[in-house]
PDB file of C-alpha atoms and ligand atoms in Angstrom:
ATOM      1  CA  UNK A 273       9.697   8.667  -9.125  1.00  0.00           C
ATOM      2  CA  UNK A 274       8.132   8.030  -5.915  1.00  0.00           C
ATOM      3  CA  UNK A 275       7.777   5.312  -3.236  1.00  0.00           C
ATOM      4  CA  UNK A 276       3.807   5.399  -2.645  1.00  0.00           C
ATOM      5  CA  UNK A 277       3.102   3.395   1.178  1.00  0.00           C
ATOM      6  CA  UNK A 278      -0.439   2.597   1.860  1.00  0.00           C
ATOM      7  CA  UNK A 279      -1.740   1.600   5.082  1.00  0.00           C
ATOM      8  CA  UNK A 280      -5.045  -0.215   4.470  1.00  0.00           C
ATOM      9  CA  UNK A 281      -7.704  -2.418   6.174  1.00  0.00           C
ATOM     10  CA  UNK A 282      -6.755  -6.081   5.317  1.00  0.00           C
ATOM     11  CA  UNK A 283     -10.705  -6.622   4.080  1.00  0.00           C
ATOM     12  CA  UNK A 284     -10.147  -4.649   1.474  1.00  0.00           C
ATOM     13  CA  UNK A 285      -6.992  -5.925   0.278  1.00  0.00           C
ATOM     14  CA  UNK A 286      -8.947  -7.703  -3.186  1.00  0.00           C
ATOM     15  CA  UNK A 287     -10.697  -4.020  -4.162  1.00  0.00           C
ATOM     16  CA  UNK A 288      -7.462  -2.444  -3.574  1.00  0.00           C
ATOM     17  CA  UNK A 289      -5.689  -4.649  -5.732  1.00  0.00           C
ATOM     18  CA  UNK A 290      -8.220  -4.420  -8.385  1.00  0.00           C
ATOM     19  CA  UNK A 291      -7.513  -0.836  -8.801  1.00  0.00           C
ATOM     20  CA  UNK A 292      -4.035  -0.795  -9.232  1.00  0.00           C
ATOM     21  CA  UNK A 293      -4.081  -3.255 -11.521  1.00  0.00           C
ATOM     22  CA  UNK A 294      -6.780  -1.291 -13.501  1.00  0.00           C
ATOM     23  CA  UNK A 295      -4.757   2.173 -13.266  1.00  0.00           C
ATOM     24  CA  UNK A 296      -1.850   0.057 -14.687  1.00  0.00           C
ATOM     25  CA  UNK A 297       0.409  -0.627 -11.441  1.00  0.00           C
ATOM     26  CA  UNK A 298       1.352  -3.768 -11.548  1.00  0.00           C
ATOM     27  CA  UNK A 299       4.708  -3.904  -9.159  1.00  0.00           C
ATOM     28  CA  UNK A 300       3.295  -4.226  -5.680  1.00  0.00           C
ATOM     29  CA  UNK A 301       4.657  -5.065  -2.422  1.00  0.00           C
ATOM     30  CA  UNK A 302       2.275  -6.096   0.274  1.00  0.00           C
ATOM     31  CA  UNK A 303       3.216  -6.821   4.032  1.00  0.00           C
ATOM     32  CA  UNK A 304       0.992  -7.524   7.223  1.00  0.00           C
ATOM     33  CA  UNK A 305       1.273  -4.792   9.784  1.00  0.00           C
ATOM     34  CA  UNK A 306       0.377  -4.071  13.359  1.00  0.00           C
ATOM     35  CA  UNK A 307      -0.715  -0.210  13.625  1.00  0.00           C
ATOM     36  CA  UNK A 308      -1.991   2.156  15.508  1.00  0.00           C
ATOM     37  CA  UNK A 309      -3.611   5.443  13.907  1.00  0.00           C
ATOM     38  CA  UNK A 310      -3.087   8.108  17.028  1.00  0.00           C
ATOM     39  CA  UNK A 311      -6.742   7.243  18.412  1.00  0.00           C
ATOM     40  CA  UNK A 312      -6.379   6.665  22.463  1.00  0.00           C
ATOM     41  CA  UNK A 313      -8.755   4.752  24.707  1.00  0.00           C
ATOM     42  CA  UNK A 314      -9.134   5.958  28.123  1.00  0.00           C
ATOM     43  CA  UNK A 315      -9.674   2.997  30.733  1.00  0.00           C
ATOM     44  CA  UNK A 316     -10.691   4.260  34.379  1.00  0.00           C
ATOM     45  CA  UNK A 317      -8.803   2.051  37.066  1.00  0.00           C
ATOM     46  CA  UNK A 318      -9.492   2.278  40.874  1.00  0.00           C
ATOM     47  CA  UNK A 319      -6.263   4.178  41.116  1.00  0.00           C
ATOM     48  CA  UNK A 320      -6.487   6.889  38.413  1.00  0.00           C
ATOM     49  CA  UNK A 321      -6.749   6.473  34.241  1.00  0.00           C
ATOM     50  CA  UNK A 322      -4.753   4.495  31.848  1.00  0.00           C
ATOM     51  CA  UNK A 323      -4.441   5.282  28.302  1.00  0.00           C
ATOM     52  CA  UNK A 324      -4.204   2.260  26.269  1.00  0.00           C
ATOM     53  CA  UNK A 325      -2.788   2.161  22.638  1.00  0.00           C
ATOM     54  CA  UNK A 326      -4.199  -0.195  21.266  1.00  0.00           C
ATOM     55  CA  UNK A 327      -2.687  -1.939  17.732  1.00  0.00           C
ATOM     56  CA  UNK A 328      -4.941  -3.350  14.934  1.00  0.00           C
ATOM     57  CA  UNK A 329      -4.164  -5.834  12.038  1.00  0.00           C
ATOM     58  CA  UNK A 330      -3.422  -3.684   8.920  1.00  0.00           C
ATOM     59  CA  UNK A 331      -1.984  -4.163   5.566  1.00  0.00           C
ATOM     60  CA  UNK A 332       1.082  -2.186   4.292  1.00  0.00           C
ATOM     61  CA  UNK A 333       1.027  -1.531   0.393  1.00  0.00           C
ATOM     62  CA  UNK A 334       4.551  -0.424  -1.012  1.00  0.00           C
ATOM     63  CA  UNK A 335       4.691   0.883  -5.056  1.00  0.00           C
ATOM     64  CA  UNK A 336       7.332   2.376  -7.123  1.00  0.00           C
ATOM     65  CA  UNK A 337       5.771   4.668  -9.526  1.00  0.00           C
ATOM     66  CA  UNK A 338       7.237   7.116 -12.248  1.00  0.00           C
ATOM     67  CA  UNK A 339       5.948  10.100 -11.905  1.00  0.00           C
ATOM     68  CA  UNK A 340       2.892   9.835 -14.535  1.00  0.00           C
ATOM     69  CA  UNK A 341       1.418   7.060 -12.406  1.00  0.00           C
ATOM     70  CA  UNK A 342       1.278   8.787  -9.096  1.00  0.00           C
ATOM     71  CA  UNK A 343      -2.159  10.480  -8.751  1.00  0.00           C
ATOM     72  CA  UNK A 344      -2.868   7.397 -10.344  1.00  0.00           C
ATOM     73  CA  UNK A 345      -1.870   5.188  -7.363  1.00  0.00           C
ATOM     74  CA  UNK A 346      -3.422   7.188  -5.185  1.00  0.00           C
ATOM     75  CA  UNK A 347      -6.710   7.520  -6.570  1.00  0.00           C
ATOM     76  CA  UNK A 348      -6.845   3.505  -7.062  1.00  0.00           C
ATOM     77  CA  UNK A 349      -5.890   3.212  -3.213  1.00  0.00           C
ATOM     78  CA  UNK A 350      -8.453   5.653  -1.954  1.00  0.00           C
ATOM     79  CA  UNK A 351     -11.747   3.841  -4.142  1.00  0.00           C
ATOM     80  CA  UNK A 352     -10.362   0.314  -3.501  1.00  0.00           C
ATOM     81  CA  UNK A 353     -10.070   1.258   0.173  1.00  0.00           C
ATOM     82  CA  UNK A 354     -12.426   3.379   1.431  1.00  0.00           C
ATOM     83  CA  UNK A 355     -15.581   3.201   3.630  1.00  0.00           C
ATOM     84  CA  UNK A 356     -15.705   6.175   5.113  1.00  0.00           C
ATOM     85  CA  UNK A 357     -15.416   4.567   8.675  1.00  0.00           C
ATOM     86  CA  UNK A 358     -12.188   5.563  10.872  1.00  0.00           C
ATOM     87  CA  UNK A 359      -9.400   3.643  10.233  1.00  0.00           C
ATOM     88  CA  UNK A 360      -9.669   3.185   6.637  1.00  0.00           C
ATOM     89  CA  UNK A 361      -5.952   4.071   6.840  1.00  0.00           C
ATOM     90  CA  UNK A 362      -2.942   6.307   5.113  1.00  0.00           C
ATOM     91  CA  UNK A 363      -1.274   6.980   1.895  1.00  0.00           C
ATOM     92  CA  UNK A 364       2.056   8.280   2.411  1.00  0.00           C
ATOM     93  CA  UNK A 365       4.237   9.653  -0.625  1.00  0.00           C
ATOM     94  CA  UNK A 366       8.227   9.749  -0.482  1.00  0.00           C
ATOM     95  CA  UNK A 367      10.851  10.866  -3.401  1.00  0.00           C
ATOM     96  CA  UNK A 368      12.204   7.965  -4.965  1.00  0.00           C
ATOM     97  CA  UNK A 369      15.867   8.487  -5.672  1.00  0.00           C
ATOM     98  CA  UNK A 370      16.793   5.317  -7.519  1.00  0.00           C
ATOM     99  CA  UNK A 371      15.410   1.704  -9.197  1.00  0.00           C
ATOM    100  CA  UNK A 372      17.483  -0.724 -10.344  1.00  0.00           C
ATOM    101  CA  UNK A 373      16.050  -4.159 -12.233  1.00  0.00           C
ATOM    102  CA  UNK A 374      18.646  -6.629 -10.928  1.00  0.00           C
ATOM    103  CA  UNK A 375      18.259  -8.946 -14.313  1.00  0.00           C
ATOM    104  CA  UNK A 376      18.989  -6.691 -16.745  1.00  0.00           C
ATOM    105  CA  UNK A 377      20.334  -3.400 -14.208  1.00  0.00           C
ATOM    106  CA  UNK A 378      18.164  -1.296 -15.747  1.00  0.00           C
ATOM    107  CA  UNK A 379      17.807   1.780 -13.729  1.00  0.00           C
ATOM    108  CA  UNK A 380      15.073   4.345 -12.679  1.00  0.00           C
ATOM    109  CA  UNK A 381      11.991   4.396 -14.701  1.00  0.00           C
ATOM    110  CA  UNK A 382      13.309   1.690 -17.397  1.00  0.00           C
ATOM    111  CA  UNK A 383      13.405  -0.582 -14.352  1.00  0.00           C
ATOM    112  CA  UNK A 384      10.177   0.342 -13.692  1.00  0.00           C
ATOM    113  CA  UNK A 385       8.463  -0.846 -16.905  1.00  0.00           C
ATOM    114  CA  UNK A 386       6.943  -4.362 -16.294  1.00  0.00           C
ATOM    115  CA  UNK A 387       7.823  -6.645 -18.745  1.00  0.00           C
ATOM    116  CA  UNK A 388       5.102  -8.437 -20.811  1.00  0.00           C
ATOM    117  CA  UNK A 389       5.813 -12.048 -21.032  1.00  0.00           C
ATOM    118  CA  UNK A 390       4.522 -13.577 -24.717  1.00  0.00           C
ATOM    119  CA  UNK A 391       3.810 -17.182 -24.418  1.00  0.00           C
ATOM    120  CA  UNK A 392       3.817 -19.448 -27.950  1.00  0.00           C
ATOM    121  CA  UNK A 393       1.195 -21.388 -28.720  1.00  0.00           C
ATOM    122  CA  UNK A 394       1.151 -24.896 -28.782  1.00  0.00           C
ATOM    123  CA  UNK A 395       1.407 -24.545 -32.513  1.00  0.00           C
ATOM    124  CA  UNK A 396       4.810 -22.181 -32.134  1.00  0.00           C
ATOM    125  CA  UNK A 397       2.447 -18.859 -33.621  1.00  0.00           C
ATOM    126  CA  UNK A 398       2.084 -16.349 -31.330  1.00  0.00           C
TER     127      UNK A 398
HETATM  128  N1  ATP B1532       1.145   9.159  11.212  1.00  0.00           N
HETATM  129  C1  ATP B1532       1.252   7.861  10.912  1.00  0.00           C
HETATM  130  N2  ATP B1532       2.474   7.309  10.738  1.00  0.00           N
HETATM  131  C2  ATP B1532       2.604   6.001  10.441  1.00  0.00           C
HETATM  132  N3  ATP B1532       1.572   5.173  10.281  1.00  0.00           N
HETATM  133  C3  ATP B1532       0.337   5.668  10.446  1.00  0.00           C
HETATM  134  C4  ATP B1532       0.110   7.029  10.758  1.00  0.00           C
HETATM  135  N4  ATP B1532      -1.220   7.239  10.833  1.00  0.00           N
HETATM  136  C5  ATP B1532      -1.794   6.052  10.561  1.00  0.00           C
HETATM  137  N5  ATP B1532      -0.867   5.111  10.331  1.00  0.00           N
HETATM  138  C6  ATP B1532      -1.087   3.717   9.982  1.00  0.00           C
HETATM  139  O1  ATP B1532      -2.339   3.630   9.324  1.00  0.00           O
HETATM  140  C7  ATP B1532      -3.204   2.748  10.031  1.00  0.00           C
HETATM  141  C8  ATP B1532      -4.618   3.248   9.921  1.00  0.00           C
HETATM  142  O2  ATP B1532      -4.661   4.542  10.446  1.00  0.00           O
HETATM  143  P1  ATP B1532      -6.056   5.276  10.619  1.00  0.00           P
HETATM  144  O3  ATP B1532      -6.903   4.972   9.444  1.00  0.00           O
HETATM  145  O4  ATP B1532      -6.626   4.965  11.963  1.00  0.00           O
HETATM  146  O5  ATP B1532      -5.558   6.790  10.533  1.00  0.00           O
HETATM  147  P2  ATP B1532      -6.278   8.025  11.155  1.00  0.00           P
HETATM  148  O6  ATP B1532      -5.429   9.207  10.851  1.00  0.00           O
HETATM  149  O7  ATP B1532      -6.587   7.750  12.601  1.00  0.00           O
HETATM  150  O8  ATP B1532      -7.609   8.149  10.320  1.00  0.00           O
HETATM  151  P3  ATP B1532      -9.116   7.862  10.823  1.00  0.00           P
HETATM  152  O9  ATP B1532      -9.523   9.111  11.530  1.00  0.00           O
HETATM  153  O10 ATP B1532      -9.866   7.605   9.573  1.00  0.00           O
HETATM  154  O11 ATP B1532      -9.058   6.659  11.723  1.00  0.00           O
HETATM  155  C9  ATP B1532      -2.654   2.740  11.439  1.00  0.00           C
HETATM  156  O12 ATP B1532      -3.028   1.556  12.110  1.00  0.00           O
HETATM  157  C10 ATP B1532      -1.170   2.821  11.198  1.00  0.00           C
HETATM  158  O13 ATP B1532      -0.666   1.553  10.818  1.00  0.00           O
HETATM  159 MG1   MG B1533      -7.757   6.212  13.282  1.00  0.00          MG
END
């Protein structure tokens, strides 16, 4: 298993989340982030240079994936987010030690398994 982190523009949040749910990843954590990608702007002062770091508005992805999903995840990420400008952002992969569903306690990739809800129809059939 492995804890997939993407760093992504927030435009492209609806593409991105497009092709997940196409590749079959459906659990998906998404926060808004403040980041900086290691680029430096040099401002000139009276009195010498300044380097400023400047922080832009990003989107943080987190997934839990078994294993078969991985190249998966990443491949979804990088056509959902990419435009081939700088600071289309970063896909960083980390081992995954443990899952556990807190409903049922499930663990590792049984927890990982979404569950398919089946609604009745109004009828009662399925
Ligand atoms: N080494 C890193 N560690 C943690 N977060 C990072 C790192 N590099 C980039 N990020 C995050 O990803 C966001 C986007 O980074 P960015 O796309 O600018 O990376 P980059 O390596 O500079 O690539 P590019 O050359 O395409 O700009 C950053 O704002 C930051 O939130
Ligand atoms: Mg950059």
């Amino acid at each position: 298993m492995k804890m997939i982190t993407a760093v992504i523009r927030p435009e492209r949040i609806q593409q991105v989340k497009e092709a997940l749910f196409q590749a079959g990843i459906s659990g998906i954590t998404l926060s808004r982030v403040s980041g900086h990608g290691g680029e430096q702007v040099v401002v000139e002062h009276y009195r010498g240079t300044r380097v400023m770091v400047e922080f832009h508005d990003k989107v943080e992805i987190r997934m839990a994936v078994s294993e078969p999903f991985v190249q998966a995840a990443i491949d979804a990420v990088l056509r959902g987010a990419r435009t081939g400008e700088v600071g289309d952002g970063k896909i960083f992969v980390q081992p995954l030690e443990r899952v556990v569903r807190i409903r049922t306690g499930e663990q590792d990739t049984a927890a990982l398994t979404p569950v398919t809800e089946t609604k009745l129809t109004p009828d009662g059939s399925l």
